PDB file of C-alpha atoms in Angstrom:
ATOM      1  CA  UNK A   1     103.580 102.084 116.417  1.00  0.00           C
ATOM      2  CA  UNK A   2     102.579 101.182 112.868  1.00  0.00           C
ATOM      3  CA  UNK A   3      98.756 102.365 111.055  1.00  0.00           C
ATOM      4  CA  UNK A   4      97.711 100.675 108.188  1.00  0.00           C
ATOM      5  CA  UNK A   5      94.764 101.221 106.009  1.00  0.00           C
ATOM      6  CA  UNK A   6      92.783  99.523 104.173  1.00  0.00           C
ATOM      7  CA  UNK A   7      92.168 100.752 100.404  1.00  0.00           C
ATOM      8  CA  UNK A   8      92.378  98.597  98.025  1.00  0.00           C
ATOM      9  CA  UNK A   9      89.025  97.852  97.142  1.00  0.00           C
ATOM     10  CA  UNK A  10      87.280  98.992  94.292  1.00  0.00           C
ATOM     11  CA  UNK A  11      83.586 100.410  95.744  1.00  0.00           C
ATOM     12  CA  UNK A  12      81.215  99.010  92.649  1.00  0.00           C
ATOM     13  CA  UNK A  13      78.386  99.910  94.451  1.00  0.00           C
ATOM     14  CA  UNK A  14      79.212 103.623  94.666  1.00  0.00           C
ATOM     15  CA  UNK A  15      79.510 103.874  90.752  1.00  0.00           C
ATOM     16  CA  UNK A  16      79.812 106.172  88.987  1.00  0.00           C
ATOM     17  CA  UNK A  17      81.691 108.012  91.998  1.00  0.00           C
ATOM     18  CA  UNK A  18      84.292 105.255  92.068  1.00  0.00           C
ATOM     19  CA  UNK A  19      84.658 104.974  88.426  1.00  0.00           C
ATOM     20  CA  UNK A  20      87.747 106.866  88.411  1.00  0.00           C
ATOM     21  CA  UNK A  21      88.330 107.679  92.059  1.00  0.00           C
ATOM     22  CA  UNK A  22      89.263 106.065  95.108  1.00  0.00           C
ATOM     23  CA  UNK A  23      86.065 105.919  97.952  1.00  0.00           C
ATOM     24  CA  UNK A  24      88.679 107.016 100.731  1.00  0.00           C
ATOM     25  CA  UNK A  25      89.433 109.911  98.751  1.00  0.00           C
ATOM     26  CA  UNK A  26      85.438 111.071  98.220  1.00  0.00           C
ATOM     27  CA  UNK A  27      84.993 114.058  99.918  1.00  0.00           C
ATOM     28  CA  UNK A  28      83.458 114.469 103.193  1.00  0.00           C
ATOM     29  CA  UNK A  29      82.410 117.829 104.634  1.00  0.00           C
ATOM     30  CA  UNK A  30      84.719 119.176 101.971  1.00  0.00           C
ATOM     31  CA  UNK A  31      87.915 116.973 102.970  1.00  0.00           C
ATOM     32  CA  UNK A  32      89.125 113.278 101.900  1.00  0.00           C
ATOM     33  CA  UNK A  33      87.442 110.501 103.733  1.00  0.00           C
ATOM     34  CA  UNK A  34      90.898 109.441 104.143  1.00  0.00           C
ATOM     35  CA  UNK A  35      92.030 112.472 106.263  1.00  0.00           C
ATOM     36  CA  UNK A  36      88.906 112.350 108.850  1.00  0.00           C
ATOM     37  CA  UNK A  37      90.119 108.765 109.086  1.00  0.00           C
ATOM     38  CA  UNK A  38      93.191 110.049 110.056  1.00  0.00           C
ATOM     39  CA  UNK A  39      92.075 112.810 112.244  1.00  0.00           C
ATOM     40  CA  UNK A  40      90.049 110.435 114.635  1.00  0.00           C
ATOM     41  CA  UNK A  41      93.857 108.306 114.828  1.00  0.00           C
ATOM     42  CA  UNK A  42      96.058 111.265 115.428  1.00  0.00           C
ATOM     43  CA  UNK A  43      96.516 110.553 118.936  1.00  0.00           C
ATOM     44  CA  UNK A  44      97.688 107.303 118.432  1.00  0.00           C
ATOM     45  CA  UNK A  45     100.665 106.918 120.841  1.00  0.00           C
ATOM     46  CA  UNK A  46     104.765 106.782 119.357  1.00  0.00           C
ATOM     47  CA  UNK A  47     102.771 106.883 115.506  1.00  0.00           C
ATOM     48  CA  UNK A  48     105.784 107.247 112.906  1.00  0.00           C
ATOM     49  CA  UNK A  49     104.258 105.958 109.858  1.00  0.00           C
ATOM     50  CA  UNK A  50     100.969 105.517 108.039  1.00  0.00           C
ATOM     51  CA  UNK A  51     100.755 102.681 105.173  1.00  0.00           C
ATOM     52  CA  UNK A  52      98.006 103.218 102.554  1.00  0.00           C
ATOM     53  CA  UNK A  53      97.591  99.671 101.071  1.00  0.00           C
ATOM     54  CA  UNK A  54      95.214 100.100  97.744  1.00  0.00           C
ATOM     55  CA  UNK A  55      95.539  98.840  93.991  1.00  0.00           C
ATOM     56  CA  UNK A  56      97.381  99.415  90.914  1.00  0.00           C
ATOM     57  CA  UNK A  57      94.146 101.549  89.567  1.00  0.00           C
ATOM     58  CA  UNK A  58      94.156 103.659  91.974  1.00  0.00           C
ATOM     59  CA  UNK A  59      98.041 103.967  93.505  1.00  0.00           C
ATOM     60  CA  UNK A  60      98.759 106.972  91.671  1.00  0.00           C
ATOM     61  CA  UNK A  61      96.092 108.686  93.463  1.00  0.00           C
ATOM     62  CA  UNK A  62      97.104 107.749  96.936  1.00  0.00           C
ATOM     63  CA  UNK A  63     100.562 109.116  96.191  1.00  0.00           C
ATOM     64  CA  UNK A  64      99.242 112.247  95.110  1.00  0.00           C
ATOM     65  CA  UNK A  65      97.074 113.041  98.033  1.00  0.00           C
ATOM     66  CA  UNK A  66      99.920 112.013 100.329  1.00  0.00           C
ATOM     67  CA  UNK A  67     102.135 114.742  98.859  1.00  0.00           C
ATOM     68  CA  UNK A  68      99.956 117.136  99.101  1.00  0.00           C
ATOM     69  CA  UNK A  69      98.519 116.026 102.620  1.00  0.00           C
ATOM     70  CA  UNK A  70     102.076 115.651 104.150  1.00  0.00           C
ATOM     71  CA  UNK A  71     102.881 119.097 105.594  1.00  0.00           C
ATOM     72  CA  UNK A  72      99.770 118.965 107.282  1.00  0.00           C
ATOM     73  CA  UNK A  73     101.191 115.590 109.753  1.00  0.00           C
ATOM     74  CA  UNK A  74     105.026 116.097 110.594  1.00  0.00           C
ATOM     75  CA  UNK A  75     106.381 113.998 112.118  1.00  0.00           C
ATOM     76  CA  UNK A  76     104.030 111.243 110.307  1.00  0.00           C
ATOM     77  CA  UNK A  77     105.703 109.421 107.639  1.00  0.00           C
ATOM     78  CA  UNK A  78     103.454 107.929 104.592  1.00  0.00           C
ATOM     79  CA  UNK A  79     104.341 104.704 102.422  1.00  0.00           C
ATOM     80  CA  UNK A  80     101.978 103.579  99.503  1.00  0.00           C
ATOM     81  CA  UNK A  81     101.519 100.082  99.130  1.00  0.00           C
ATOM     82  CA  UNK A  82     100.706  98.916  95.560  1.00  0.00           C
ATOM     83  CA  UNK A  83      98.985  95.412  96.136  1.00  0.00           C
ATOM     84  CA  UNK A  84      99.508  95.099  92.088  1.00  0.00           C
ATOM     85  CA  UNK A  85      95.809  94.030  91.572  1.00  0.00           C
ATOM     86  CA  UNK A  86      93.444  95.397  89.060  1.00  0.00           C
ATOM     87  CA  UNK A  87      90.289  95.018  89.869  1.00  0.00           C
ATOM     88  CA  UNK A  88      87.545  92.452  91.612  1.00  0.00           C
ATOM     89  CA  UNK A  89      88.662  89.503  89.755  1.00  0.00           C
ATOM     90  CA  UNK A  90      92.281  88.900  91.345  1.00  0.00           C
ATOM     91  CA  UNK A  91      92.060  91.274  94.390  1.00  0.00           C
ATOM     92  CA  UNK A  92      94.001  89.755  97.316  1.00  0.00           C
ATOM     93  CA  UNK A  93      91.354  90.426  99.881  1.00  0.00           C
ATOM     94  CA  UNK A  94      91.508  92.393 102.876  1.00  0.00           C
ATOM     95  CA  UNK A  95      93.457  90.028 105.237  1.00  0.00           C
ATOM     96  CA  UNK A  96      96.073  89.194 102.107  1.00  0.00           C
ATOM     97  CA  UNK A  97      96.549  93.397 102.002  1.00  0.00           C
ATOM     98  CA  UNK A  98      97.628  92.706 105.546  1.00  0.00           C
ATOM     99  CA  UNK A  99      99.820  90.159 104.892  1.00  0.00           C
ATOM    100  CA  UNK A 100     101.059  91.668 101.640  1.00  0.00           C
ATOM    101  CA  UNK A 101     101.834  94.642 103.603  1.00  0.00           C
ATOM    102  CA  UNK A 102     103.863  93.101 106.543  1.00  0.00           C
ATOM    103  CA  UNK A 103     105.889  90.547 104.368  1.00  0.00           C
ATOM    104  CA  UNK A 104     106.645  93.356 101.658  1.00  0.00           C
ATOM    105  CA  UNK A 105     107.172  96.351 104.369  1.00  0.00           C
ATOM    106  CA  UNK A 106     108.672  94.291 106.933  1.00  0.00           C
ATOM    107  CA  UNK A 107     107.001  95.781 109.508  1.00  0.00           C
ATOM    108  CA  UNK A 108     107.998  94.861 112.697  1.00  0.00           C
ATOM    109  CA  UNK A 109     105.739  96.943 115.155  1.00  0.00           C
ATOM    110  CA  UNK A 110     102.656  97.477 117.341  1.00  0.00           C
ATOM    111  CA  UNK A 111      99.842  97.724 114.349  1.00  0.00           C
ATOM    112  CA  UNK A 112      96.789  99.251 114.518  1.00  0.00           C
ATOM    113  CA  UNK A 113      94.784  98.713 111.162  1.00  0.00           C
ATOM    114  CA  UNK A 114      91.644 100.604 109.825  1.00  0.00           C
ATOM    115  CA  UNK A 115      89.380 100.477 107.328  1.00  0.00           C
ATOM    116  CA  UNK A 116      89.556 103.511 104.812  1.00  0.00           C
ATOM    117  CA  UNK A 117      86.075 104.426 104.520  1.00  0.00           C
ATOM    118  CA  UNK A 118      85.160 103.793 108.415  1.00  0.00           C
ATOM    119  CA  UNK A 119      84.518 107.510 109.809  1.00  0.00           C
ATOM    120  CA  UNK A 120      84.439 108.109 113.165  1.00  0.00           C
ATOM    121  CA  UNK A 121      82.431 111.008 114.791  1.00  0.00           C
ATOM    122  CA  UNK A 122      84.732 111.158 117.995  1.00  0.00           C
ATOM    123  CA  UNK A 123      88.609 110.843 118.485  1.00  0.00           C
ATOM    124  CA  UNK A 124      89.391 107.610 118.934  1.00  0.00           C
ATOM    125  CA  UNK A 125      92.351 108.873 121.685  1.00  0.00           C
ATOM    126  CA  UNK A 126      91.597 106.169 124.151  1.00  0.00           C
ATOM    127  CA  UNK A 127      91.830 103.272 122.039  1.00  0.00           C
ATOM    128  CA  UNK A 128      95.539 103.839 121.733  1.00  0.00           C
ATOM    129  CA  UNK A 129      95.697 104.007 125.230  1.00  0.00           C
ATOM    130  CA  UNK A 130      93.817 100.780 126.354  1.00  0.00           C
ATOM    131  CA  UNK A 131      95.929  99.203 123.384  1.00  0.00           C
ATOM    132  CA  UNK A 132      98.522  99.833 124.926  1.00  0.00           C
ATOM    133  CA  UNK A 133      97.433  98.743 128.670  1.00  0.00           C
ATOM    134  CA  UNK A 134      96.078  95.282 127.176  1.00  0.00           C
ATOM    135  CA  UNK A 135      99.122  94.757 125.358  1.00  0.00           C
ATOM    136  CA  UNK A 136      96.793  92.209 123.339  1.00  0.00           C
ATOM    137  CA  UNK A 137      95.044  92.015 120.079  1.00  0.00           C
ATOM    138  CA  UNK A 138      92.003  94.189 120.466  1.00  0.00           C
ATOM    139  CA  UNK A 139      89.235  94.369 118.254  1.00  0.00           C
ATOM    140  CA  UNK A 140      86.794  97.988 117.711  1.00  0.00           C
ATOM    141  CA  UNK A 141      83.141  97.519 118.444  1.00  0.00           C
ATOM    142  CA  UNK A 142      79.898  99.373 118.525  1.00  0.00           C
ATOM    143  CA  UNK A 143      76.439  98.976 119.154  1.00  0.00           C
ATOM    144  CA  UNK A 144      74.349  99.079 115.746  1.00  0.00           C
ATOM    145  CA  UNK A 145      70.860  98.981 117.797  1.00  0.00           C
ATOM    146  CA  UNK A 146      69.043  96.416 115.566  1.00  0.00           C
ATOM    147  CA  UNK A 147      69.819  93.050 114.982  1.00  0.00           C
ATOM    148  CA  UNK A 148      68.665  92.815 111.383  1.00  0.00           C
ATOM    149  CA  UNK A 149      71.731  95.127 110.789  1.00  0.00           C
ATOM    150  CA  UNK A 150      74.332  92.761 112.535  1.00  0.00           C
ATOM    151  CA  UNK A 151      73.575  90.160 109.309  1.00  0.00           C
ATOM    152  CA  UNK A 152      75.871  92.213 107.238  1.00  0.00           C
ATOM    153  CA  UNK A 153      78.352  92.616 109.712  1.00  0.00           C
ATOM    154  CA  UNK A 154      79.376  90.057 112.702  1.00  0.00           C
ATOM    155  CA  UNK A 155      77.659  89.254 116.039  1.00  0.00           C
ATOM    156  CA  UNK A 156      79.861  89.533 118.959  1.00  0.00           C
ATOM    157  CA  UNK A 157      79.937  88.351 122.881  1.00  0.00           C
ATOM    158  CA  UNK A 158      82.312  89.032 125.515  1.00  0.00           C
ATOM    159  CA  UNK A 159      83.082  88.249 129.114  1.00  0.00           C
ATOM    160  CA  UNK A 160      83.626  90.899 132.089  1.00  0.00           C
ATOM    161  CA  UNK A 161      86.831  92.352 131.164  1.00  0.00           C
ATOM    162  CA  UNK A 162      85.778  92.589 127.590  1.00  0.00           C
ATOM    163  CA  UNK A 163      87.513  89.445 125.998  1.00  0.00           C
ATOM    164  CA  UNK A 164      85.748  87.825 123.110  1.00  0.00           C
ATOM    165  CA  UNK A 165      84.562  84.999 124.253  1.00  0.00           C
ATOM    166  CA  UNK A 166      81.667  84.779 120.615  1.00  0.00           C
ATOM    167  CA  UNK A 167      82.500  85.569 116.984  1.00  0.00           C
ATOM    168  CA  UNK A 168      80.612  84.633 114.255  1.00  0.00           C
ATOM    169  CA  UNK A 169      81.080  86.356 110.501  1.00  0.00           C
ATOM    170  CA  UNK A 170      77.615  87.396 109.129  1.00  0.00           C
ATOM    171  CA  UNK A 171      75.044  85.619 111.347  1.00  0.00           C
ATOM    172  CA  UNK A 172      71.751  84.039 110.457  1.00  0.00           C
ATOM    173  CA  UNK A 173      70.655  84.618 113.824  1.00  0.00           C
ATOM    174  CA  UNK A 174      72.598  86.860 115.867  1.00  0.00           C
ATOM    175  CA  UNK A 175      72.240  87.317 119.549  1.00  0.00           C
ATOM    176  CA  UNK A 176      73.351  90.605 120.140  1.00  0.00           C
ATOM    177  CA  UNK A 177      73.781  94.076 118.478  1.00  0.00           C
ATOM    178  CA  UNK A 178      77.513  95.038 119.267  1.00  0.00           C
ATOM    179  CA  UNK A 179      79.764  93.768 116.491  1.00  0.00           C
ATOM    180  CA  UNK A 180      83.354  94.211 115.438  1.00  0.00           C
ATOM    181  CA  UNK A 181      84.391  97.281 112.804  1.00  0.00           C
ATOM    182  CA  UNK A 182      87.443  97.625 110.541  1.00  0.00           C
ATOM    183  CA  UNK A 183      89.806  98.732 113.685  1.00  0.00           C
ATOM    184  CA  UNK A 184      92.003  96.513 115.023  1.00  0.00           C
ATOM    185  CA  UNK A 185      95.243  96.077 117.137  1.00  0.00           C
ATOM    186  CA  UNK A 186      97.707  93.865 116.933  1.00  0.00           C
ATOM    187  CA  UNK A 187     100.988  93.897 118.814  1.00  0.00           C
ATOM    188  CA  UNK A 188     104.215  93.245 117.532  1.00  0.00           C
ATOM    189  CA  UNK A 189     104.570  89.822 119.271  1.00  0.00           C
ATOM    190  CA  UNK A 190     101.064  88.765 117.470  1.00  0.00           C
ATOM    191  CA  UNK A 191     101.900  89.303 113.707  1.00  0.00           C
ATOM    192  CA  UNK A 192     102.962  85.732 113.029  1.00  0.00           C
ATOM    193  CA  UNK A 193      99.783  84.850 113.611  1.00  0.00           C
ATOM    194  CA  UNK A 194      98.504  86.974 110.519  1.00  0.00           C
ATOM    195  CA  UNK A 195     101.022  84.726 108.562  1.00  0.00           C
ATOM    196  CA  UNK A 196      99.560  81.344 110.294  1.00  0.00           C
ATOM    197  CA  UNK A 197      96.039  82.258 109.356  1.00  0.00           C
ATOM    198  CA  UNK A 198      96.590  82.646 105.780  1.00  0.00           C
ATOM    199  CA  UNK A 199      99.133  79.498 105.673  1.00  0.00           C
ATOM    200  CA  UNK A 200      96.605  77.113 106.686  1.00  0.00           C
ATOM    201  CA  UNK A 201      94.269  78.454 103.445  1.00  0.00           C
ATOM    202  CA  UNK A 202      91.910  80.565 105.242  1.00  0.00           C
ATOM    203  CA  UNK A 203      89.764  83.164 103.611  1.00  0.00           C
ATOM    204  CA  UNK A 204      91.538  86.224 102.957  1.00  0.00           C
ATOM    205  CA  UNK A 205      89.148  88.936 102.814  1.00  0.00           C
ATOM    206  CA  UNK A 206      86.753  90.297 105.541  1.00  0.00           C
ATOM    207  CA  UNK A 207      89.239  91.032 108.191  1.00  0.00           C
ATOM    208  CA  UNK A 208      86.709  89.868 110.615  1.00  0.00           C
ATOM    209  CA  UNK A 209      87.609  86.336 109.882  1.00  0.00           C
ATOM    210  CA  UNK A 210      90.981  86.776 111.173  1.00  0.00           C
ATOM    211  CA  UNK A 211      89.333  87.763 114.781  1.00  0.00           C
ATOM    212  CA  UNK A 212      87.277  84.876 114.120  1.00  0.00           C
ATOM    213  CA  UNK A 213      89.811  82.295 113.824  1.00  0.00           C
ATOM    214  CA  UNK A 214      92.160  84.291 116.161  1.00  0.00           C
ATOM    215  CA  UNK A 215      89.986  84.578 119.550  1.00  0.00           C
ATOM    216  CA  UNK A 216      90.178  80.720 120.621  1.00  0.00           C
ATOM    217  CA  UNK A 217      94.106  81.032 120.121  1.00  0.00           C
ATOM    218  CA  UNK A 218      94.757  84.332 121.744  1.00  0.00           C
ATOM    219  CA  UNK A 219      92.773  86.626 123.969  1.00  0.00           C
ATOM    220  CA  UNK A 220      91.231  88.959 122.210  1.00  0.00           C
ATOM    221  CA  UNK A 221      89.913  92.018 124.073  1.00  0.00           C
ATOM    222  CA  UNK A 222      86.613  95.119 122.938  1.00  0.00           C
ATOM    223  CA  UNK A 223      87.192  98.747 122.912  1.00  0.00           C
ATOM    224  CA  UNK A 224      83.781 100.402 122.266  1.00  0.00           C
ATOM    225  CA  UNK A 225      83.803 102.956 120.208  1.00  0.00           C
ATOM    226  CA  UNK A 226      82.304 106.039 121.081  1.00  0.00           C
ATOM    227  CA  UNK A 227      79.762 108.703 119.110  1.00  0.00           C
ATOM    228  CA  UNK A 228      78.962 107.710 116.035  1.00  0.00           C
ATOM    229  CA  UNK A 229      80.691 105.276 113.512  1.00  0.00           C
ATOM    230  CA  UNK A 230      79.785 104.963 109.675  1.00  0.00           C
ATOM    231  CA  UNK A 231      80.968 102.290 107.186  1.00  0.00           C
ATOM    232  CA  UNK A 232      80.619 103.967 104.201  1.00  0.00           C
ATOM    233  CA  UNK A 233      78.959 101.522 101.723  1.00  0.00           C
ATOM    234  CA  UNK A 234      76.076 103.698 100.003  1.00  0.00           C
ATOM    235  CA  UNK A 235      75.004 106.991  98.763  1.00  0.00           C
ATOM    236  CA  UNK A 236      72.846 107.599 101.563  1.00  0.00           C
ATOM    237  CA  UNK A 237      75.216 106.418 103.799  1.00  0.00           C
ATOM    238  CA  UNK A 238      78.216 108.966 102.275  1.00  0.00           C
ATOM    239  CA  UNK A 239      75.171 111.863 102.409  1.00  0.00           C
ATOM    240  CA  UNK A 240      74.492 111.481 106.015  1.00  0.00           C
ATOM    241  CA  UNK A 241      78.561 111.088 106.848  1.00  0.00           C
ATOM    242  CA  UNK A 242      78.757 114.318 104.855  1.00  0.00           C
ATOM    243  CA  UNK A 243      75.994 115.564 106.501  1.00  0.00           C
ATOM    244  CA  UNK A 244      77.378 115.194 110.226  1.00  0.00           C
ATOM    245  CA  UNK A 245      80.858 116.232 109.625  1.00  0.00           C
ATOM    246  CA  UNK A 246      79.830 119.720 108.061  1.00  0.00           C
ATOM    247  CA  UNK A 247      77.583 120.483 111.061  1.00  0.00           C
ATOM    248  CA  UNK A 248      80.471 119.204 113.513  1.00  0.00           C
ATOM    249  CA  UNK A 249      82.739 121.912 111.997  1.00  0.00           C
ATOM    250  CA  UNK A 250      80.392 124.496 112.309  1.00  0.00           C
ATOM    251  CA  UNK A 251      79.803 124.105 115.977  1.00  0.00           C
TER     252      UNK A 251
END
């Protein structure tokens, strides 16, 4: 099995912090964002190698935190993906990182693929498992509580056994609270379909789009994910993330 993260965006509204710094690499509780990312993951089942796909800014970053971060996952191998971009203007969006990634890697492998500033406040050790048992795409969702917070996000319905059977990108009026985050899995047998997607001129960013397009194609199946899940987009947001992981170490 295959991780790859997304960080290759460049996190304007977190100036100046972002100026001259990654956000995956803003500490949390004292640590990268990037490694509590990869704590929640490190149960992941047969997990041989970790791709980092981020910019040209800020590649030379990535591939010094991976040096220095290595001896702390044997066994885990690390590749930095340079997507060559520069900044906002000729990005390749987050579904073309995907692509870029498994045309220029040639990955051939279960994938599971996660956002790099998503922080979990559990291990996510079953997902990997009821990946595995679905042997399907499956998409990470959780509850948000309020429905004027699904607008910047997706809404999402499903049936018994927890196949999407709604989607919809950003919703004027959503219907539920539960939408989709930046974790995903796709089995090997699956990938072409990343390749279809952008071949027939689809938007390439917001990764939800791909699930969106995907889910009347393919089943697609939930995994709710548990405690508490941040998408770090703000100050406040990056206080209270920082805030939560230093009193989870304590205790």
């Amino acid at each position: 099995m295959k991780l790859l993260i997304l960080a290759a965006g460049y996190a304007t509204r977190l100036y100046p912090l972002t100026q001259n710094q990654p956000k995956p690499l803003l500490p949390v509780a004292g640590r990268p964002m990037l490694e509590h990312v990869l704590d929640a993951l490190a149960d992941l089942p047969d997990l041989d190698r970790a791709y980092v796909v981020t910019n040209a800014k800020f590649a030379g970053h990535f591939t010094r935190w991976a040096a220095a971060y290595r001896p702390a996952r044997p066994g885990l191998d690390f590749t930095i993906v340079n997507d060559g971009s520069t900044d906002d203007t000729n990005k390749l969006g987050a579904i073309g990182d995907i692509h870029f990634v498994l045309t220029h890697e040639r990955v051939d492998d279960d994938l599971v693929i996660v956002a790099g500033d998503n922080l979990f406040s559990q291990p996510l050790s079953d997902f990997g498992r009821f990946c595995r048992e679905k042997n399907a795409p499956v998409l990470g969702v959780y509850d948000v509580g309020r429905l004027e917070l699904v607008h910047k996000y997706n809404a999402i319905e499903t049936d018994a056994q927890g196949r999407i059977t709604y989607f919809e990108e950003k919703p004027a009026q959503p219907r539920s609270t539960l939408t989709g985050i930046a974790l995903y899995f796709y089995p090997r047998p699956t990938l072409p379909w990343i390749h279809r997607y952008l071949a027939g001129g689809n938007n390439p960013d917001q990764p939800g789009r791909l699930i969106q397009w995907l889910y009347p194609r393919l089943p697609v199946y939930t995994w709710r994910v548990p405690g508490v899940w941040f998408d770090i987009g703000s100050f406040e947001q990056l206080e209270e993330a920082d805030r939560l992981f230093r009193a989870a170490a304590k205790s």
